[in-house]
Tab-separated table of C-alpha atoms and ligand atoms in Angstrom:
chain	number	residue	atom	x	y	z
A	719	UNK	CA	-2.216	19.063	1.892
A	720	UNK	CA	-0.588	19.722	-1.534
A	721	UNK	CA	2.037	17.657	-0.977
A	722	UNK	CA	1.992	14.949	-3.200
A	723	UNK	CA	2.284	10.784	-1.725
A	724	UNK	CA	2.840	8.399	-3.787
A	725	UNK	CA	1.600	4.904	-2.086
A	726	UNK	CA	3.590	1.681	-2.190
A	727	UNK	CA	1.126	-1.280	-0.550
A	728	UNK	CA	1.672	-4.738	-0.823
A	729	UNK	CA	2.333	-8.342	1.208
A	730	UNK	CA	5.524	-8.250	2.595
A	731	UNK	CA	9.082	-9.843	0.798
A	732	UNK	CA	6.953	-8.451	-2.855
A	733	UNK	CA	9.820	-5.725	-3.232
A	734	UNK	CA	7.641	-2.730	-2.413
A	735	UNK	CA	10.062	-1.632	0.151
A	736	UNK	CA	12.947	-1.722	-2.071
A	737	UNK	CA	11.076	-0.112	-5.061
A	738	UNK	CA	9.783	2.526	-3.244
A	739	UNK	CA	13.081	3.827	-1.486
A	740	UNK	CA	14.721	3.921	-5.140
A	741	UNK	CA	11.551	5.561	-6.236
A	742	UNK	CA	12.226	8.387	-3.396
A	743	UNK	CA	15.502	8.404	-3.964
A	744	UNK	CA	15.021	8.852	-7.633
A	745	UNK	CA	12.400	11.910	-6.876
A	746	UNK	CA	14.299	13.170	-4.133
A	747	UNK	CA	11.543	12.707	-1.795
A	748	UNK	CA	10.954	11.632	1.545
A	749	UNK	CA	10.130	7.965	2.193
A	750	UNK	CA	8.038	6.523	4.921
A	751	UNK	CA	8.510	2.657	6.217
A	752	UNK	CA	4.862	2.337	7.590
A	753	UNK	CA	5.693	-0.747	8.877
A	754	UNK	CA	9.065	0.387	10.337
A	755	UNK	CA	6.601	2.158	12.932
A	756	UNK	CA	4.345	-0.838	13.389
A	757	UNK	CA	7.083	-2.938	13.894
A	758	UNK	CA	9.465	-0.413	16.497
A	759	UNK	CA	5.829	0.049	18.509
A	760	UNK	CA	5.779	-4.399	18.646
A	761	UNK	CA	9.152	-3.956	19.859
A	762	UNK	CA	8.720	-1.142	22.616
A	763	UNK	CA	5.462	-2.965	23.649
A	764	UNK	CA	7.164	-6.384	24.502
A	765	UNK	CA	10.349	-4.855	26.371
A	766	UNK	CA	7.582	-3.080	28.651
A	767	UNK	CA	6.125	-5.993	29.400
A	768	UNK	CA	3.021	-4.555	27.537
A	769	UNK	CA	0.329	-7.832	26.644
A	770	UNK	CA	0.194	-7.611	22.838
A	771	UNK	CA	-3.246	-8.622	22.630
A	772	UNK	CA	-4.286	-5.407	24.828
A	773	UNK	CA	-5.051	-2.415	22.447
A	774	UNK	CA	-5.575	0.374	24.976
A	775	UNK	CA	-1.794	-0.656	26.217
A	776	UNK	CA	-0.103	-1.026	23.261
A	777	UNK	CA	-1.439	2.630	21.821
A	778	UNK	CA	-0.760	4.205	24.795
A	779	UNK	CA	2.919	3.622	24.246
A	780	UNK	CA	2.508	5.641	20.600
A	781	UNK	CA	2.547	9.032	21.736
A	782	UNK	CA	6.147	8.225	23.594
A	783	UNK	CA	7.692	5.963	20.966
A	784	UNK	CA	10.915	7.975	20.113
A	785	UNK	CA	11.952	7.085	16.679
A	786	UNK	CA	14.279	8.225	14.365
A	787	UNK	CA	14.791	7.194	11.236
A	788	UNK	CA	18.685	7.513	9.999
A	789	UNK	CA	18.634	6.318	6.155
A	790	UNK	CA	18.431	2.667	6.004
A	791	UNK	CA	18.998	3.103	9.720
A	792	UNK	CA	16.220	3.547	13.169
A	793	UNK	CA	16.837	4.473	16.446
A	794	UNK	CA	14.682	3.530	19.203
A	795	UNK	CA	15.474	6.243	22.000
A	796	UNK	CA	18.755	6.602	21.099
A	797	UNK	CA	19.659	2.581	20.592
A	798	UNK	CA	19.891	1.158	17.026
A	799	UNK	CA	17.238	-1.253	16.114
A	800	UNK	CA	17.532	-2.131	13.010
A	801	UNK	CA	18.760	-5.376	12.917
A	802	UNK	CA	15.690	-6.433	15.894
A	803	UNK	CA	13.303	-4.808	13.294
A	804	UNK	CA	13.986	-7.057	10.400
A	805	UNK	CA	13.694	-10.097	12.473
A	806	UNK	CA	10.425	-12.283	11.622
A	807	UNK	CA	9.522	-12.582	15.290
A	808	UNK	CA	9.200	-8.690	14.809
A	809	UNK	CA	7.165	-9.253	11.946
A	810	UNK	CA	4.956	-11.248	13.523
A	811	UNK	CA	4.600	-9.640	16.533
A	812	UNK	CA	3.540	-5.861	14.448
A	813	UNK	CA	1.470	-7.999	12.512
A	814	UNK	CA	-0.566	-9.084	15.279
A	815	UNK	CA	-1.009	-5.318	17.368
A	816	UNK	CA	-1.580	-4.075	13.218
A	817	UNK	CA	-5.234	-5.885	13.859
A	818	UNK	CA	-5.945	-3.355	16.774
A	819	UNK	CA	-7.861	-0.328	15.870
A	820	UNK	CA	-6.748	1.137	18.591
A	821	UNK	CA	-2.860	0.687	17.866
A	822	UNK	CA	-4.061	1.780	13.927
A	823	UNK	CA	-5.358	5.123	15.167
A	824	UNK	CA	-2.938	5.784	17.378
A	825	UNK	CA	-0.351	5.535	14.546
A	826	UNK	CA	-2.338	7.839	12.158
A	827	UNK	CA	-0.794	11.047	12.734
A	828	UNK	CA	2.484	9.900	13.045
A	829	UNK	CA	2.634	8.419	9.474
A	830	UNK	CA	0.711	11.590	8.255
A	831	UNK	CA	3.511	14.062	9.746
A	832	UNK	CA	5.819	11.934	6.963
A	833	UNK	CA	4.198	14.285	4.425
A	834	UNK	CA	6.738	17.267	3.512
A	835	UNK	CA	6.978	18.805	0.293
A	836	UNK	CA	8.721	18.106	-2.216
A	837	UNK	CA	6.630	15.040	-1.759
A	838	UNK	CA	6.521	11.315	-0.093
A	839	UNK	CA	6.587	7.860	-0.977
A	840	UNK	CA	4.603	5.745	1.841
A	841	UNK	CA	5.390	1.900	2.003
A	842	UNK	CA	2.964	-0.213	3.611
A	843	UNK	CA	-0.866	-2.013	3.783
A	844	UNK	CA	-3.210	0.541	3.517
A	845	UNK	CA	-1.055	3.645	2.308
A	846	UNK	CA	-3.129	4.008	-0.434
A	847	UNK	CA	-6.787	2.722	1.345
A	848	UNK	CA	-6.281	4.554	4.862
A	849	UNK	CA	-4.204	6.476	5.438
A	850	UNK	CA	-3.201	8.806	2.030
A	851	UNK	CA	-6.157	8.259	0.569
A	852	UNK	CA	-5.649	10.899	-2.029
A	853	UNK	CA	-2.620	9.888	-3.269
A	854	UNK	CA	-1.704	11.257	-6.657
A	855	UNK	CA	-0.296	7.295	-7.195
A	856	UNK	CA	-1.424	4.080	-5.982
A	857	UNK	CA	0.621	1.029	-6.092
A	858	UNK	CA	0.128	-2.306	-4.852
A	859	UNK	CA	2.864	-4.566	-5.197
A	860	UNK	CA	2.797	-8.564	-5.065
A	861	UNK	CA	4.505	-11.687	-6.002
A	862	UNK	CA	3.927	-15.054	-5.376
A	863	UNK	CA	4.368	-16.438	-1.820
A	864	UNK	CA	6.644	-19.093	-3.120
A	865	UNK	CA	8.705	-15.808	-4.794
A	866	UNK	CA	8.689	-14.267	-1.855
A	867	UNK	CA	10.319	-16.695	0.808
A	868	UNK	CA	13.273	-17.419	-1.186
A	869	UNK	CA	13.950	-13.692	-1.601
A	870	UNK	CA	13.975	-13.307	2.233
A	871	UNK	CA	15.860	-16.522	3.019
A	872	UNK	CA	18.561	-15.100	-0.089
A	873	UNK	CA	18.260	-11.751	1.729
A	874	UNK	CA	18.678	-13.625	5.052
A	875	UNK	CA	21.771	-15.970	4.179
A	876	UNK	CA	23.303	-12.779	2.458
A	877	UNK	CA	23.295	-11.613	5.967
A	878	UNK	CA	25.192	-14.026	7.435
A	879	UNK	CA	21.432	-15.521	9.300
A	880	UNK	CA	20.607	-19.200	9.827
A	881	UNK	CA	16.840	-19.739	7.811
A	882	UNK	CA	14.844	-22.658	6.467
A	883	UNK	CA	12.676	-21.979	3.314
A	884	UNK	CA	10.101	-24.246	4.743
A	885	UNK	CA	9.830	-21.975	7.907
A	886	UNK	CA	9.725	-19.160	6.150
A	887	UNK	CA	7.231	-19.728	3.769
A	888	UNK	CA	4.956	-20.836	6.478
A	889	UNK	CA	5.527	-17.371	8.479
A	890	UNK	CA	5.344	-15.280	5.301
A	891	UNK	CA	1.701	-17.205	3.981
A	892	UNK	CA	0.409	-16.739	8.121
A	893	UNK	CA	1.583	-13.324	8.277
A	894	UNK	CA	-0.256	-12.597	5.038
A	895	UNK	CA	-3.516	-14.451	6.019
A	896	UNK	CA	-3.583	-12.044	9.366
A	897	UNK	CA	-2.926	-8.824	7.396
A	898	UNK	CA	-5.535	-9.421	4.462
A	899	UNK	CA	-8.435	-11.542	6.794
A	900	UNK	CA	-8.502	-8.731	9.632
A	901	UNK	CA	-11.192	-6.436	9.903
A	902	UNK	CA	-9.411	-2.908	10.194
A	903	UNK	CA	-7.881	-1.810	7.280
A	904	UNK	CA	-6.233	-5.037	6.046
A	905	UNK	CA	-4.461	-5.982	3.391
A	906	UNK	CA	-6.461	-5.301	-0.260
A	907	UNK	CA	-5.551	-3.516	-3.568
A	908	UNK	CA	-7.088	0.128	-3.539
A	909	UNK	CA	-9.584	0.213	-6.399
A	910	UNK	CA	-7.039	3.277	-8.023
A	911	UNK	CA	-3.826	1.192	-7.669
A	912	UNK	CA	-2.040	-0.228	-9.953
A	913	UNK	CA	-1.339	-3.925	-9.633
A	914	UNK	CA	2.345	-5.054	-9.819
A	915	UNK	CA	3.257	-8.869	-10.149
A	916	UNK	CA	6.973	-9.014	-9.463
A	917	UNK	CA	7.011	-12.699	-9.471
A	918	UNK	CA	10.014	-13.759	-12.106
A	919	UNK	CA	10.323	-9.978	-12.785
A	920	UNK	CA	13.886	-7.971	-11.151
A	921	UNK	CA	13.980	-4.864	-9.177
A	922	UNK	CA	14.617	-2.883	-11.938
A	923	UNK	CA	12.144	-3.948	-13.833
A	924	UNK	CA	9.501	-2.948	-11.870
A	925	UNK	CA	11.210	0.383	-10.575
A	926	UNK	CA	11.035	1.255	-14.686
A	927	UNK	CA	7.256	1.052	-14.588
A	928	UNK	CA	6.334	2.461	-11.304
A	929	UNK	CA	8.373	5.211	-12.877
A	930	UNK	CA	7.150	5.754	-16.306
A	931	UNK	CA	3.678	5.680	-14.422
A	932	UNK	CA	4.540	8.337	-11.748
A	933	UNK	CA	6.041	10.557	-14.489
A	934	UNK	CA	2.207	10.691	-16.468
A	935	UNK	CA	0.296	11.730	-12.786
A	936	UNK	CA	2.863	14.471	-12.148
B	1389	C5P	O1	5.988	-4.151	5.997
B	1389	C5P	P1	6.425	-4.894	7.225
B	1389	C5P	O2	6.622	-6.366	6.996
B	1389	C5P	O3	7.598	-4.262	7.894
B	1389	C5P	O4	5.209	-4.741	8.265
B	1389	C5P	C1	5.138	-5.489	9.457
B	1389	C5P	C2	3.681	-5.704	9.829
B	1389	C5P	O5	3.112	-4.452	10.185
B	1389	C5P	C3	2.799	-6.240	8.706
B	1389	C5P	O6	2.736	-7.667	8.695
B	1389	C5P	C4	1.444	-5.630	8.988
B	1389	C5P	O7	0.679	-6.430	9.854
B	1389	C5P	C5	1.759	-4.349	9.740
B	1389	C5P	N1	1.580	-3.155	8.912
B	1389	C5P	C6	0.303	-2.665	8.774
B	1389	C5P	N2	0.089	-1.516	8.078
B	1389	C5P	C7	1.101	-0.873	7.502
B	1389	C5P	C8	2.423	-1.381	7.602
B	1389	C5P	C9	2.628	-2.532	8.315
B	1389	C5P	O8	-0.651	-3.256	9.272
B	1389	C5P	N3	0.864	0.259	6.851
């Protein structure tokens, strides 16, 4: 495809989701939330009773999943799941049918159908590795674990949610361990990106160089 993606990897809470919708906005391109998909397929496979650990299951459900994404907003066959989405047990549970290869191939096309011109900016693990491999930008954004569990229990509180730093920290570094230690596509720096620390550094900050970058491929 000529369609350029511009990939947005990282550990989750390091701001990539939040830098890469500005950068789409910004570009006025589309915007995929890989692990939107990951996370709405954890979700459909535990209210059907699905067995997380079982790959076969779990991708069979793929093919059916019927998402939409509404802005800031996705529908799961018709019902608004947003708020179930952001929720850690979520998390957790997309992180552990992410290890499947099964699930990961069944997901493939889906996140490739995101590509429509002008262009698209995928968030993510393995954006840059897997799945857009020949992105025109590669960006892997990270920040200290420490960093990242007191934005989420901010972002959490700001929300009006009940969360202990302690817990979260503990989720965030486990979640983390799963996604880089598994042995399908996990969790690494493509050799092309470009490594963000956004520990200590704000949003804007870091949307300035992503930009400045972009703007010299294109
Ligand atoms: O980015 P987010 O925290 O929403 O992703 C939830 C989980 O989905 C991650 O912990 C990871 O295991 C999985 N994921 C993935 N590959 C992606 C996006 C998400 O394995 N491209």
């Amino acid at each position: 495809s000529d369609t350029p993606v511009i990939a947005v990897d990282g550990p989750s809470g390091s701001g990539k989701g939040t830098v890469g919708r500005r950068l789409a906005g910004i570009l006025g391109w589309h915007y995929l939330d890989s692990g939107a998909l990951y996370r709405a397929l954890a979700l459909a496979a535990r209210r059907a009773g699905v067995d997380l650990a079982d790959g076969a299951a779990v991708a069979a459900l793929a093919p059916g999943l019927d998402l939409a994404f509404e802005g800031d907003r996705v529908r799961l066959a018709g019902e608004d799941v947003t708020a179930a989405l952001r929720s850690e047990r979520c998390g957790e549970a997309a992180s552990r049918i992410a290890a499947l290869p099964e699930v990961r191939e069944a997901l493939l096309a889906r996140q490739r159908a995101f590509r429509r011109a002008p262009g698209l900016v995928a968030d993510g693990r393995d954006m840059g590795t897997v799945v857009f491999p020949d992105a025109v930008a590669k960006f892997f954004i990270t920040a200290s674990v420490e960093e990242r569990a007191r934005r989420r229990h901010k972002q959490l509180l700001e929300q009006g949610l009940d969360a202990k730093l302690p817990d979260l920290f503990g989720e965030l570094a486990a979640r983390d361990a799963r996604d880089a230690g598994r042995r399908h596509a996990p969790l690494v720096a493509a050799p092309d990106a470009v490594v963000i620390d956004t520990t200590g550094i704000g949003v804007e900050e870091v949307v300035a160089r992503v930009l400045a970058e972009v703007r010299s491929r294109l």
